[in-house]
CSV table of N, CA and C in Angstrom, one decimal:
chain,number,residue,atom,x,y,z
A,1,MET,N,-10.6,12.7,25.6
A,1,MET,CA,-11.2,13.4,24.5
A,1,MET,C,-11.8,14.7,25.0
A,2,THR,N,-11.5,15.8,24.3
A,2,THR,CA,-12.0,17.1,24.6
A,2,THR,C,-13.5,17.1,24.3
A,3,THR,N,-14.3,17.8,25.2
A,3,THR,CA,-15.7,17.9,24.9
A,3,THR,C,-16.1,19.3,24.5
A,4,PHE,N,-17.3,19.5,24.0
A,4,PHE,CA,-17.8,20.8,23.6
A,4,PHE,C,-17.9,21.7,24.8
A,5,ASP,N,-18.4,21.2,25.9
A,5,ASP,CA,-18.5,22.0,27.1
A,5,ASP,C,-17.1,22.5,27.6
A,6,GLU,N,-16.1,21.7,27.5
A,6,GLU,CA,-14.7,22.2,27.8
A,6,GLU,C,-14.3,23.3,26.9
A,7,ILE,N,-14.6,23.2,25.6
A,7,ILE,CA,-14.2,24.2,24.6
A,7,ILE,C,-15.0,25.5,24.9
A,8,LYS,N,-16.3,25.4,25.1
A,8,LYS,CA,-17.1,26.5,25.4
A,8,LYS,C,-16.5,27.3,26.6
A,9,SER,N,-16.1,26.6,27.7
A,9,SER,CA,-15.6,27.2,28.8
A,9,SER,C,-14.2,27.8,28.6
A,10,SER,N,-13.4,27.3,27.7
A,10,SER,CA,-12.1,27.8,27.3
A,10,SER,C,-12.2,29.0,26.4
A,11,PHE,N,-13.3,29.1,25.6
A,11,PHE,CA,-13.5,30.2,24.6
A,11,PHE,C,-14.9,30.7,24.7
A,12,PRO,N,-15.2,31.3,25.9
A,12,PRO,CA,-16.6,31.7,26.1
A,12,PRO,C,-17.1,32.8,25.2
A,13,SER,N,-16.2,33.7,24.7
A,13,SER,CA,-16.7,34.8,23.8
A,13,SER,C,-17.0,34.3,22.4
A,14,PRO,N,-16.0,33.6,21.8
A,14,PRO,CA,-16.3,33.2,20.4
A,14,PRO,C,-17.2,31.9,20.3
A,15,PHE,N,-17.3,31.2,21.5
A,15,PHE,CA,-18.1,30.0,21.5
A,15,PHE,C,-19.0,30.0,22.7
A,16,PRO,N,-20.1,30.8,22.6
A,16,PRO,CA,-21.0,31.0,23.8
A,16,PRO,C,-21.8,29.7,24.1
A,17,GLU,N,-22.3,29.7,25.3
A,17,GLU,CA,-23.2,28.6,25.7
A,17,GLU,C,-24.4,28.4,24.8
A,18,SER,N,-24.8,29.5,24.2
A,18,SER,CA,-26.0,29.5,23.3
A,18,SER,C,-25.8,28.8,22.0
A,19,ALA,N,-24.5,28.5,21.7
A,19,ALA,CA,-24.2,27.9,20.4
A,19,ALA,C,-24.8,26.5,20.4
A,20,ARG,N,-25.5,26.1,19.3
A,20,ARG,CA,-26.1,24.8,19.2
A,20,ARG,C,-25.0,23.8,18.7
A,21,ILE,N,-25.1,22.6,19.3
A,21,ILE,CA,-24.3,21.5,19.0
A,21,ILE,C,-25.2,20.4,18.4
A,22,GLU,N,-25.0,20.1,17.1
A,22,GLU,CA,-25.8,19.1,16.5
A,22,GLU,C,-24.9,18.0,15.9
A,23,CYS,N,-24.0,17.5,16.6
A,23,CYS,CA,-23.1,16.5,16.2
A,23,CYS,C,-22.5,15.8,17.4
A,24,GLY,N,-21.7,14.8,17.2
A,24,GLY,CA,-21.1,14.0,18.3
A,24,GLY,C,-19.9,14.7,18.9
A,25,GLU,N,-19.5,14.4,20.1
A,25,GLU,CA,-18.4,15.0,20.8
A,25,GLU,C,-17.1,14.7,20.1
A,26,GLY,N,-17.0,13.7,19.3
A,26,GLY,CA,-15.7,13.4,18.6
A,26,GLY,C,-15.2,14.6,17.8
A,27,TRP,N,-16.0,15.5,17.4
A,27,TRP,CA,-15.5,16.6,16.6
A,27,TRP,C,-15.2,17.9,17.4
A,28,ALA,N,-15.4,17.8,18.7
A,28,ALA,CA,-15.1,18.9,19.6
A,28,ALA,C,-13.6,19.4,19.5
A,29,GLY,N,-12.7,18.4,19.4
A,29,GLY,CA,-11.3,18.7,19.3
A,29,GLY,C,-11.0,19.5,18.0
A,30,ILE,N,-11.7,19.2,16.9
A,30,ILE,CA,-11.5,20.0,15.7
A,30,ILE,C,-11.9,21.4,15.8
A,31,VAL,N,-13.1,21.6,16.5
A,31,VAL,CA,-13.5,23.0,16.8
A,31,VAL,C,-12.5,23.7,17.7
A,32,GLY,N,-12.0,23.0,18.7
A,32,GLY,CA,-11.0,23.6,19.6
A,32,GLY,C,-9.8,24.1,18.8
A,33,ARG,N,-9.3,23.3,17.8
A,33,ARG,CA,-8.2,23.7,17.0
A,33,ARG,C,-8.5,24.9,16.2
A,34,VAL,N,-9.7,25.1,15.7
A,34,VAL,CA,-10.1,26.3,14.9
A,34,VAL,C,-10.0,27.5,15.9
A,35,LEU,N,-10.6,27.4,17.1
A,35,LEU,CA,-10.6,28.5,18.0
A,35,LEU,C,-9.2,28.8,18.5
A,36,GLU,N,-8.3,27.8,18.7
A,36,GLU,CA,-6.9,28.1,19.1
A,36,GLU,C,-6.2,28.9,18.0
A,37,ARG,N,-6.5,28.5,16.8
A,37,ARG,CA,-5.8,29.2,15.6
A,37,ARG,C,-6.3,30.6,15.5
A,38,ILE,N,-7.6,30.8,15.7
A,38,ILE,CA,-8.1,32.2,15.7
A,38,ILE,C,-7.5,33.0,16.8
A,39,ALA,N,-7.4,32.4,18.0
A,39,ALA,CA,-6.9,33.1,19.2
A,39,ALA,C,-5.4,33.5,19.0
A,40,SER,N,-4.7,32.7,18.2
A,40,SER,CA,-3.2,32.9,18.1
A,40,SER,C,-2.9,33.7,16.8
A,41,THR,N,-3.9,34.1,16.0
A,41,THR,CA,-3.6,34.8,14.8
A,41,THR,C,-3.9,36.3,14.9
A,42,PRO,N,-2.8,37.1,14.8
A,42,PRO,CA,-3.0,38.6,14.9
A,42,PRO,C,-4.1,39.0,14.0
A,43,GLY,N,-4.9,39.9,14.5
A,43,GLY,CA,-6.1,40.4,13.7
A,43,GLY,C,-7.3,39.6,13.9
A,44,LEU,N,-7.2,38.3,13.9
A,44,LEU,CA,-8.4,37.4,14.1
A,44,LEU,C,-8.7,37.4,15.6
A,45,ALA,N,-7.6,37.3,16.5
A,45,ALA,CA,-7.8,37.2,17.9
A,45,ALA,C,-8.6,38.4,18.5
A,46,GLU,N,-8.5,39.6,17.8
A,46,GLU,CA,-9.2,40.8,18.3
A,46,GLU,C,-10.7,40.9,17.8
A,47,MET,N,-11.1,39.9,17.0
A,47,MET,CA,-12.5,40.0,16.5
A,47,MET,C,-13.5,40.0,17.6
A,48,SER,N,-14.1,41.1,17.8
A,48,SER,CA,-15.1,41.1,18.9
A,48,SER,C,-16.5,40.6,18.5
A,49,HIS,N,-16.7,40.6,17.2
A,49,HIS,CA,-18.0,40.2,16.7
A,49,HIS,C,-18.1,38.7,16.3
A,50,PHE,N,-17.0,38.0,16.3
A,50,PHE,CA,-17.0,36.6,15.9
A,50,PHE,C,-17.7,35.7,16.9
A,51,ARG,N,-18.7,34.9,16.5
A,51,ARG,CA,-19.3,34.0,17.4
A,51,ARG,C,-19.7,32.7,16.6
A,52,ILE,N,-19.4,31.5,17.2
A,52,ILE,CA,-19.9,30.3,16.6
A,52,ILE,C,-21.3,30.2,17.0
A,53,LEU,N,-22.2,30.0,16.0
A,53,LEU,CA,-23.6,29.9,16.2
A,53,LEU,C,-24.0,28.4,16.4
A,54,SER,N,-23.4,27.6,15.5
A,54,SER,CA,-23.7,26.1,15.6
A,54,SER,C,-22.6,25.3,15.0
A,55,VAL,N,-22.5,24.1,15.5
A,55,VAL,CA,-21.6,23.1,14.9
A,55,VAL,C,-22.6,21.9,14.6
A,56,ARG,N,-22.6,21.5,13.4
A,56,ARG,CA,-23.5,20.4,13.0
A,56,ARG,C,-22.9,19.4,12.0
A,57,GLN,N,-23.6,18.3,11.9
A,57,GLN,CA,-23.2,17.3,10.9
A,57,GLN,C,-24.1,17.5,9.7
A,58,ASP,N,-23.5,17.5,8.6
A,58,ASP,CA,-24.3,17.7,7.3
A,58,ASP,C,-23.7,16.8,6.3
A,59,LEU,N,-24.4,15.8,5.8
A,59,LEU,CA,-23.9,14.9,4.8
A,59,LEU,C,-22.7,14.1,5.2
A,60,GLY,N,-22.6,13.9,6.5
A,60,GLY,CA,-21.5,13.1,7.1
A,60,GLY,C,-20.3,13.9,7.5
A,61,PHE,N,-20.2,15.2,7.3
A,61,PHE,CA,-19.1,16.0,7.7
A,61,PHE,C,-19.6,17.2,8.5
A,62,MET,N,-18.6,17.8,9.2
A,62,MET,CA,-19.0,18.9,10.1
A,62,MET,C,-19.1,20.3,9.4
A,63,LYS,N,-20.1,21.0,9.8
A,63,LYS,CA,-20.3,22.4,9.3
A,63,LYS,C,-20.3,23.3,10.5
A,64,ILE,N,-19.5,24.4,10.5
A,64,ILE,CA,-19.5,25.4,11.5
A,64,ILE,C,-20.2,26.6,11.0
A,65,ASP,N,-21.3,27.0,11.6
A,65,ASP,CA,-22.0,28.2,11.3
A,65,ASP,C,-21.6,29.3,12.2
A,66,ALA,N,-21.1,30.4,11.7
A,66,ALA,CA,-20.6,31.5,12.5
A,66,ALA,C,-21.2,32.8,12.1
A,67,GLY,N,-21.2,33.8,13.0
A,67,GLY,CA,-21.6,35.1,12.7
A,67,GLY,C,-20.4,36.0,13.0
A,68,TYR,N,-20.0,36.8,12.0
A,68,TYR,CA,-18.9,37.7,12.1
A,68,TYR,C,-19.0,38.8,11.0
A,69,ASP,N,-18.2,39.8,11.2
A,69,ASP,CA,-18.1,40.9,10.2
A,69,ASP,C,-17.5,40.3,8.9
A,70,GLY,N,-18.1,40.6,7.8
A,70,GLY,CA,-17.7,40.1,6.5
A,70,GLY,C,-16.2,40.3,6.2
A,71,ILE,N,-15.6,41.4,6.8
A,71,ILE,CA,-14.2,41.7,6.6
A,71,ILE,C,-13.3,40.6,6.9
A,72,TYR,N,-13.7,39.7,7.8
A,72,TYR,CA,-12.8,38.6,8.2
A,72,TYR,C,-13.1,37.3,7.4
A,73,GLU,N,-14.0,37.3,6.5
A,73,GLU,CA,-14.4,36.1,5.8
A,73,GLU,C,-13.2,35.4,5.1
A,74,ASP,N,-12.4,36.2,4.5
A,74,ASP,CA,-11.3,35.6,3.7
A,74,ASP,C,-10.3,34.9,4.7
A,75,SER,N,-10.2,35.4,5.9
A,75,SER,CA,-9.3,34.8,6.9
A,75,SER,C,-9.9,33.5,7.5
A,76,LEU,N,-11.2,33.5,7.7
A,76,LEU,CA,-11.8,32.4,8.4
A,76,LEU,C,-12.2,31.2,7.5
A,77,ARG,N,-12.5,31.5,6.2
A,77,ARG,CA,-12.9,30.5,5.3
A,77,ARG,C,-11.9,29.3,5.3
A,78,PRO,N,-10.6,29.5,5.1
A,78,PRO,CA,-9.7,28.4,5.1
A,78,PRO,C,-9.7,27.6,6.4
A,79,LEU,N,-9.9,28.2,7.5
A,79,LEU,CA,-10.0,27.5,8.8
A,79,LEU,C,-11.2,26.6,8.9
A,80,PHE,N,-12.3,27.1,8.4
A,80,PHE,CA,-13.6,26.3,8.4
A,80,PHE,C,-13.5,25.2,7.4
A,81,LEU,N,-12.9,25.4,6.3
A,81,LEU,CA,-12.7,24.3,5.3
A,81,LEU,C,-11.8,23.2,5.8
A,82,LEU,N,-10.7,23.6,6.4
A,82,LEU,CA,-9.8,22.6,7.0
A,82,LEU,C,-10.5,21.8,8.1
A,83,ALA,N,-11.3,22.5,8.9
A,83,ALA,CA,-12.1,21.8,9.9
A,83,ALA,C,-13.1,20.8,9.3
A,84,GLU,N,-13.7,21.2,8.2
A,84,GLU,CA,-14.7,20.3,7.5
A,84,GLU,C,-13.9,19.1,7.0
A,85,PHE,N,-12.8,19.3,6.4
A,85,PHE,CA,-12.1,18.1,5.8
A,85,PHE,C,-11.5,17.2,6.9
A,86,ARG,N,-11.1,17.8,8.0
A,86,ARG,CA,-10.6,17.0,9.1
A,86,ARG,C,-11.8,16.1,9.6
A,87,SER,N,-13.0,16.7,9.6
A,87,SER,CA,-14.1,15.9,10.1
A,87,SER,C,-14.4,14.7,9.2
A,88,ARG,N,-14.0,14.7,8.0
A,88,ARG,CA,-14.3,13.7,7.0
A,88,ARG,C,-13.4,12.4,7.3
A,89,VAL,N,-12.4,12.6,8.2
A,89,VAL,CA,-11.5,11.5,8.5
A,89,VAL,C,-11.4,11.3,10.0
A,90,THR,N,-12.4,11.9,10.8
A,90,THR,CA,-12.4,11.8,12.2
A,90,THR,C,-13.8,11.3,12.7
A,91,CYS,N,-13.8,10.3,13.5
A,91,CYS,CA,-15.0,9.7,14.0
A,91,CYS,C,-15.8,10.8,14.8
A,92,GLU,N,-17.0,11.0,14.4
A,92,GLU,CA,-17.9,11.9,15.0
A,92,GLU,C,-18.2,11.6,16.5
A,93,GLU,N,-18.1,10.3,16.8
A,93,GLU,CA,-18.4,9.9,18.2
A,93,GLU,C,-17.3,10.0,19.2
A,94,CYS,N,-16.1,9.6,18.7
A,94,CYS,CA,-14.9,9.5,19.7
A,94,CYS,C,-13.7,10.4,19.3
A,95,GLY,N,-13.6,10.9,18.1
A,95,GLY,CA,-12.5,11.7,17.7
A,95,GLY,C,-11.3,10.9,17.2
A,96,GLN,N,-11.4,9.6,17.1
A,96,GLN,CA,-10.4,8.7,16.6
A,96,GLN,C,-10.4,8.8,15.0
A,97,PRO,N,-9.4,8.3,14.4
A,97,PRO,CA,-9.5,8.2,12.9
A,97,PRO,C,-10.6,7.4,12.4
A,98,GLY,N,-11.3,7.9,11.4
A,98,GLY,CA,-12.5,7.2,10.8
A,98,GLY,C,-12.5,7.5,9.4
A,99,HIS,N,-13.6,7.0,8.8
A,99,HIS,CA,-13.8,7.4,7.3
A,99,HIS,C,-15.3,7.4,7.1
A,100,MET,N,-15.6,8.0,5.9
A,100,MET,CA,-17.0,8.2,5.6
A,100,MET,C,-17.6,6.8,5.2
A,101,ARG,N,-18.8,6.6,5.8
A,101,ARG,CA,-19.5,5.4,5.6
A,101,ARG,C,-21.0,5.7,5.3
A,102,SER,N,-21.7,4.8,4.6
A,102,SER,CA,-23.0,5.1,4.2
A,102,SER,C,-23.9,3.9,4.5
A,103,THR,N,-25.1,4.2,5.2
A,103,THR,CA,-26.1,3.2,5.5
A,103,THR,C,-27.4,3.8,5.1
A,104,ASN,N,-28.1,3.1,4.3
A,104,ASN,CA,-29.5,3.5,3.9
A,104,ASN,C,-29.5,4.9,3.4
A,105,GLY,N,-28.5,5.4,2.7
A,105,GLY,CA,-28.5,6.7,2.2
A,105,GLY,C,-27.9,7.8,3.2
A,106,TRP,N,-27.7,7.4,4.4
A,106,TRP,CA,-27.1,8.3,5.4
A,106,TRP,C,-25.6,8.2,5.4
A,107,LYS,N,-25.0,9.3,5.3
A,107,LYS,CA,-23.5,9.3,5.4
A,107,LYS,C,-23.1,9.8,6.8
A,108,ARG,N,-22.0,9.2,7.2
A,108,ARG,CA,-21.4,9.6,8.5
A,108,ARG,C,-20.0,9.2,8.6
A,109,CYS,N,-19.2,9.9,9.4
A,109,CYS,CA,-17.8,9.5,9.6
A,109,CYS,C,-17.7,8.7,10.9
A,110,ARG,N,-17.2,7.5,10.8
A,110,ARG,CA,-17.1,6.7,12.0
A,110,ARG,C,-15.8,5.8,12.0
A,111,CYS,N,-15.3,5.5,13.2
A,111,CYS,CA,-14.3,4.5,13.3
A,111,CYS,C,-14.9,3.2,13.3
A,112,ASP,N,-14.2,2.1,13.3
A,112,ASP,CA,-14.7,0.8,13.3
A,112,ASP,C,-15.5,0.5,14.5
A,113,GLU,N,-15.1,1.0,15.7
A,113,GLU,CA,-15.8,0.7,16.9
A,113,GLU,C,-17.2,1.3,16.9
A,114,HIS,N,-17.4,2.5,16.3
A,114,HIS,CA,-18.7,3.1,16.3
A,114,HIS,C,-19.5,2.9,15.1
A,115,SER,N,-19.1,2.0,14.3
A,115,SER,CA,-19.8,1.6,13.0
A,115,SER,C,-20.7,0.4,13.2
A,116,THR,N,-21.7,0.3,12.4
A,116,THR,CA,-22.5,-0.9,12.4
A,116,THR,C,-21.7,-2.0,11.7
A,117,PRO,N,-22.1,-3.3,11.8
A,117,PRO,CA,-21.3,-4.3,11.1
A,117,PRO,C,-21.3,-4.1,9.6
A,118,GLU,N,-22.5,-3.6,9.1
A,118,GLU,CA,-22.5,-3.3,7.6
A,118,GLU,C,-21.5,-2.2,7.2
A,119,GLU,N,-21.4,-1.2,8.0
A,119,GLU,CA,-20.5,-0.1,7.8
A,119,GLU,C,-19.0,-0.6,7.8
A,120,ARG,N,-18.8,-1.5,8.8
A,120,ARG,CA,-17.4,-1.9,8.9
A,120,ARG,C,-16.9,-2.7,7.7
A,121,GLU,N,-17.8,-3.2,6.9
A,121,GLU,CA,-17.4,-3.9,5.7
A,121,GLU,C,-17.0,-2.9,4.6
A,122,GLN,N,-17.4,-1.6,4.7
A,122,GLN,CA,-17.1,-0.6,3.7
A,122,GLN,C,-15.6,-0.2,3.8
A,123,PRO,N,-14.9,-0.3,2.7
A,123,PRO,CA,-13.5,0.1,2.8
A,123,PRO,C,-13.4,1.7,2.8
A,124,PRO,N,-12.3,2.2,3.4
A,124,PRO,CA,-12.1,3.6,3.4
A,124,PRO,C,-12.1,4.1,1.9
A,125,ARG,N,-12.6,5.3,1.8
A,125,ARG,CA,-12.6,6.0,0.5
A,125,ARG,C,-11.2,6.3,0.1
A,126,PRO,N,-11.0,6.4,-1.2
A,126,PRO,CA,-9.6,6.8,-1.7
A,126,PRO,C,-9.3,8.2,-1.3
A,127,ALA,N,-8.0,8.5,-1.1
A,127,ALA,CA,-7.6,9.8,-0.7
A,127,ALA,C,-8.0,10.9,-1.6
A,128,TRP,N,-8.1,10.6,-2.9
A,128,TRP,CA,-8.5,11.7,-3.8
A,128,TRP,C,-10.0,12.2,-3.6
A,129,THR,N,-10.8,11.4,-2.9
A,129,THR,CA,-12.1,11.9,-2.6
A,129,THR,C,-12.2,12.9,-1.6
A,130,LEU,N,-11.1,13.2,-0.9
A,130,LEU,CA,-11.0,14.3,0.1
A,130,LEU,C,-10.7,15.6,-0.6
A,131,GLY,N,-11.5,16.0,-1.5
A,131,GLY,CA,-11.3,17.2,-2.2
A,131,GLY,C,-12.6,17.6,-3.0
A,132,ARG,N,-12.5,18.8,-3.6
A,132,ARG,CA,-13.6,19.3,-4.4
A,132,ARG,C,-13.1,20.3,-5.4
A,133,ASP,N,-13.8,20.3,-6.5
A,133,ASP,CA,-13.4,21.3,-7.6
A,133,ASP,C,-13.9,22.7,-7.2
A,134,THR,N,-13.0,23.7,-7.4
A,134,THR,CA,-13.4,25.1,-7.1
A,134,THR,C,-13.0,25.9,-8.3
A,135,ILE,N,-13.3,27.2,-8.3
A,135,ILE,CA,-13.0,28.1,-9.4
A,135,ILE,C,-11.5,28.3,-9.4
A,136,LYS,N,-10.8,28.0,-8.4
A,136,LYS,CA,-9.3,28.2,-8.3
A,136,LYS,C,-8.6,26.9,-8.7
A,137,GLY,N,-9.3,25.8,-8.8
A,137,GLY,CA,-8.7,24.5,-9.1
A,137,GLY,C,-9.3,23.4,-8.1
A,138,PHE,N,-8.6,22.2,-8.1
A,138,PHE,CA,-9.1,21.2,-7.3
A,138,PHE,C,-8.5,21.3,-5.9
A,139,LEU,N,-9.4,21.6,-4.9
A,139,LEU,CA,-8.9,21.8,-3.5
A,139,LEU,C,-8.9,20.4,-2.9
A,140,TRP,N,-7.8,20.0,-2.4
A,140,TRP,CA,-7.6,18.7,-1.8
A,140,TRP,C,-7.0,18.7,-0.4
A,141,TYR,N,-7.5,17.9,0.5
A,141,TYR,CA,-7.0,17.7,1.8
A,141,TYR,C,-5.9,16.7,1.9
A,142,ASP,N,-4.7,17.2,2.1
A,142,ASP,CA,-3.6,16.3,2.3
A,142,ASP,C,-3.5,15.9,3.8
A,143,GLN,N,-4.0,14.7,4.0
A,143,GLN,CA,-4.2,14.2,5.4
A,143,GLN,C,-2.9,14.1,6.1
A,144,ALA,N,-1.8,13.6,5.4
A,144,ALA,CA,-0.5,13.5,6.1
A,144,ALA,C,0.1,14.8,6.5
A,145,ALA,N,-0.1,15.9,5.7
A,145,ALA,CA,0.4,17.2,6.0
A,145,ALA,C,-0.6,18.0,6.8
A,146,ASP,N,-1.9,17.5,6.9
A,146,ASP,CA,-3.0,18.2,7.6
A,146,ASP,C,-3.1,19.7,7.0
A,147,GLU,N,-3.2,19.7,5.7
A,147,GLU,CA,-3.4,21.0,5.0
A,147,GLU,C,-4.2,20.8,3.7
A,148,LEU,N,-4.8,21.9,3.4
A,148,LEU,CA,-5.6,22.0,2.1
A,148,LEU,C,-4.7,22.6,1.1
A,149,ARG,N,-4.7,22.1,-0.2
A,149,ARG,CA,-3.9,22.7,-1.2
A,149,ARG,C,-4.6,22.5,-2.6
A,150,ILE,N,-4.3,23.4,-3.5
A,150,ILE,CA,-4.8,23.2,-4.9
A,150,ILE,C,-3.9,22.2,-5.6
A,151,VAL,N,-4.5,21.2,-6.2
A,151,VAL,CA,-3.7,20.2,-6.9
A,151,VAL,C,-3.9,20.4,-8.4
A,152,ASP,N,-2.9,20.5,-9.2
A,152,ASP,CA,-3.0,20.7,-10.6
A,152,ASP,C,-2.9,19.3,-11.3
A,153,ASP,N,-2.0,18.4,-10.8
A,153,ASP,CA,-1.9,17.1,-11.4
A,153,ASP,C,-2.8,16.1,-10.6
A,154,LEU,N,-4.0,15.9,-11.0
A,154,LEU,CA,-4.9,15.1,-10.3
A,154,LEU,C,-4.5,13.6,-10.2
A,155,THR,N,-3.7,13.2,-11.2
A,155,THR,CA,-3.2,11.8,-11.1
A,155,THR,C,-2.3,11.6,-9.9
A,156,SER,N,-1.6,12.7,-9.4
A,156,SER,CA,-0.7,12.6,-8.3
A,156,SER,C,-1.4,12.3,-7.0
A,157,ILE,N,-2.7,12.5,-6.9
A,157,ILE,CA,-3.5,12.1,-5.7
A,157,ILE,C,-4.3,10.8,-5.9
A,158,GLY,N,-4.0,10.2,-7.1
A,158,GLY,CA,-4.6,8.9,-7.4
A,158,GLY,C,-6.0,8.9,-8.0
A,159,MET,N,-6.4,10.1,-8.5
A,159,MET,CA,-7.7,10.2,-9.1
A,159,MET,C,-7.8,9.5,-10.4
A,160,PRO,N,-8.8,8.6,-10.6
A,160,PRO,CA,-8.9,7.9,-11.9
A,160,PRO,C,-9.1,8.8,-13.1
A,161,THR,N,-8.7,8.3,-14.2
A,161,THR,CA,-8.8,9.1,-15.4
A,161,THR,C,-10.2,9.6,-15.8
A,162,ASP,N,-11.2,8.7,-15.6
A,162,ASP,CA,-12.5,9.1,-15.9
A,162,ASP,C,-13.1,10.2,-15.1
A,163,PHE,N,-12.6,10.3,-13.8
A,163,PHE,CA,-13.0,11.4,-13.0
A,163,PHE,C,-12.3,12.7,-13.4
A,164,ILE,N,-11.1,12.6,-13.8
A,164,ILE,CA,-10.3,13.7,-14.3
A,164,ILE,C,-11.0,14.3,-15.5
A,165,HIS,N,-11.4,13.4,-16.4
A,165,HIS,CA,-12.1,13.9,-17.6
A,165,HIS,C,-13.5,14.6,-17.2
A,166,ARG,N,-14.2,14.1,-16.3
A,166,ARG,CA,-15.4,14.7,-15.8
A,166,ARG,C,-15.2,16.1,-15.3
A,167,ILE,N,-14.1,16.2,-14.5
A,167,ILE,CA,-13.8,17.6,-13.9
A,167,ILE,C,-13.5,18.5,-15.0
A,168,LYS,N,-12.6,18.1,-16.0
A,168,LYS,CA,-12.2,19.0,-17.1
A,168,LYS,C,-13.4,19.4,-17.9
A,169,LYS,N,-14.3,18.4,-18.2
A,169,LYS,CA,-15.5,18.7,-19.0
A,169,LYS,C,-16.4,19.7,-18.2
A,170,ALA,N,-16.6,19.5,-16.9
A,170,ALA,CA,-17.4,20.4,-16.1
A,170,ALA,C,-16.9,21.9,-16.1
A,171,ARG,N,-15.5,22.0,-16.2
A,171,ARG,CA,-14.9,23.3,-16.2
A,171,ARG,C,-15.1,24.0,-17.6
A,172,GLU,N,-15.4,23.3,-18.6
A,172,GLU,CA,-15.5,23.9,-20.0
A,172,GLU,C,-16.8,24.7,-20.1
């Protein structure tokens, strides 16, 4: 398993030692993939002002807080969103596949090994819950393809009819 210290040493400029880590090591690989993508993307790789300020757990998934020139925001937002959705299916402790679990109101993503007995009884959430409604449509994480995409036919991802009606009503 890749650690945050290893990633900081591999990417010292965009991920300085001063960056706060407020989550488990299991998500370090996700952050590493974001930084590898930035480093390999023309235009993004030359960003001298980009810095990760913190990586934290919020409501059971990962949030990356970064400082950068606003001109790059459109290029970085999809990378951060993809990282967020990857964290929803990755154990925060070990980086193995996991799913969102809830105990006493606290949400977290864990594999069976790192879950409490009560959490292990909770079934994985349906695939359609790996999305959110946006002004452009329903943004959904296709775990098999490891990509985010806008889904027009919500039944195609298994969303129940009552939830589809709620989304349509909220859009009105």
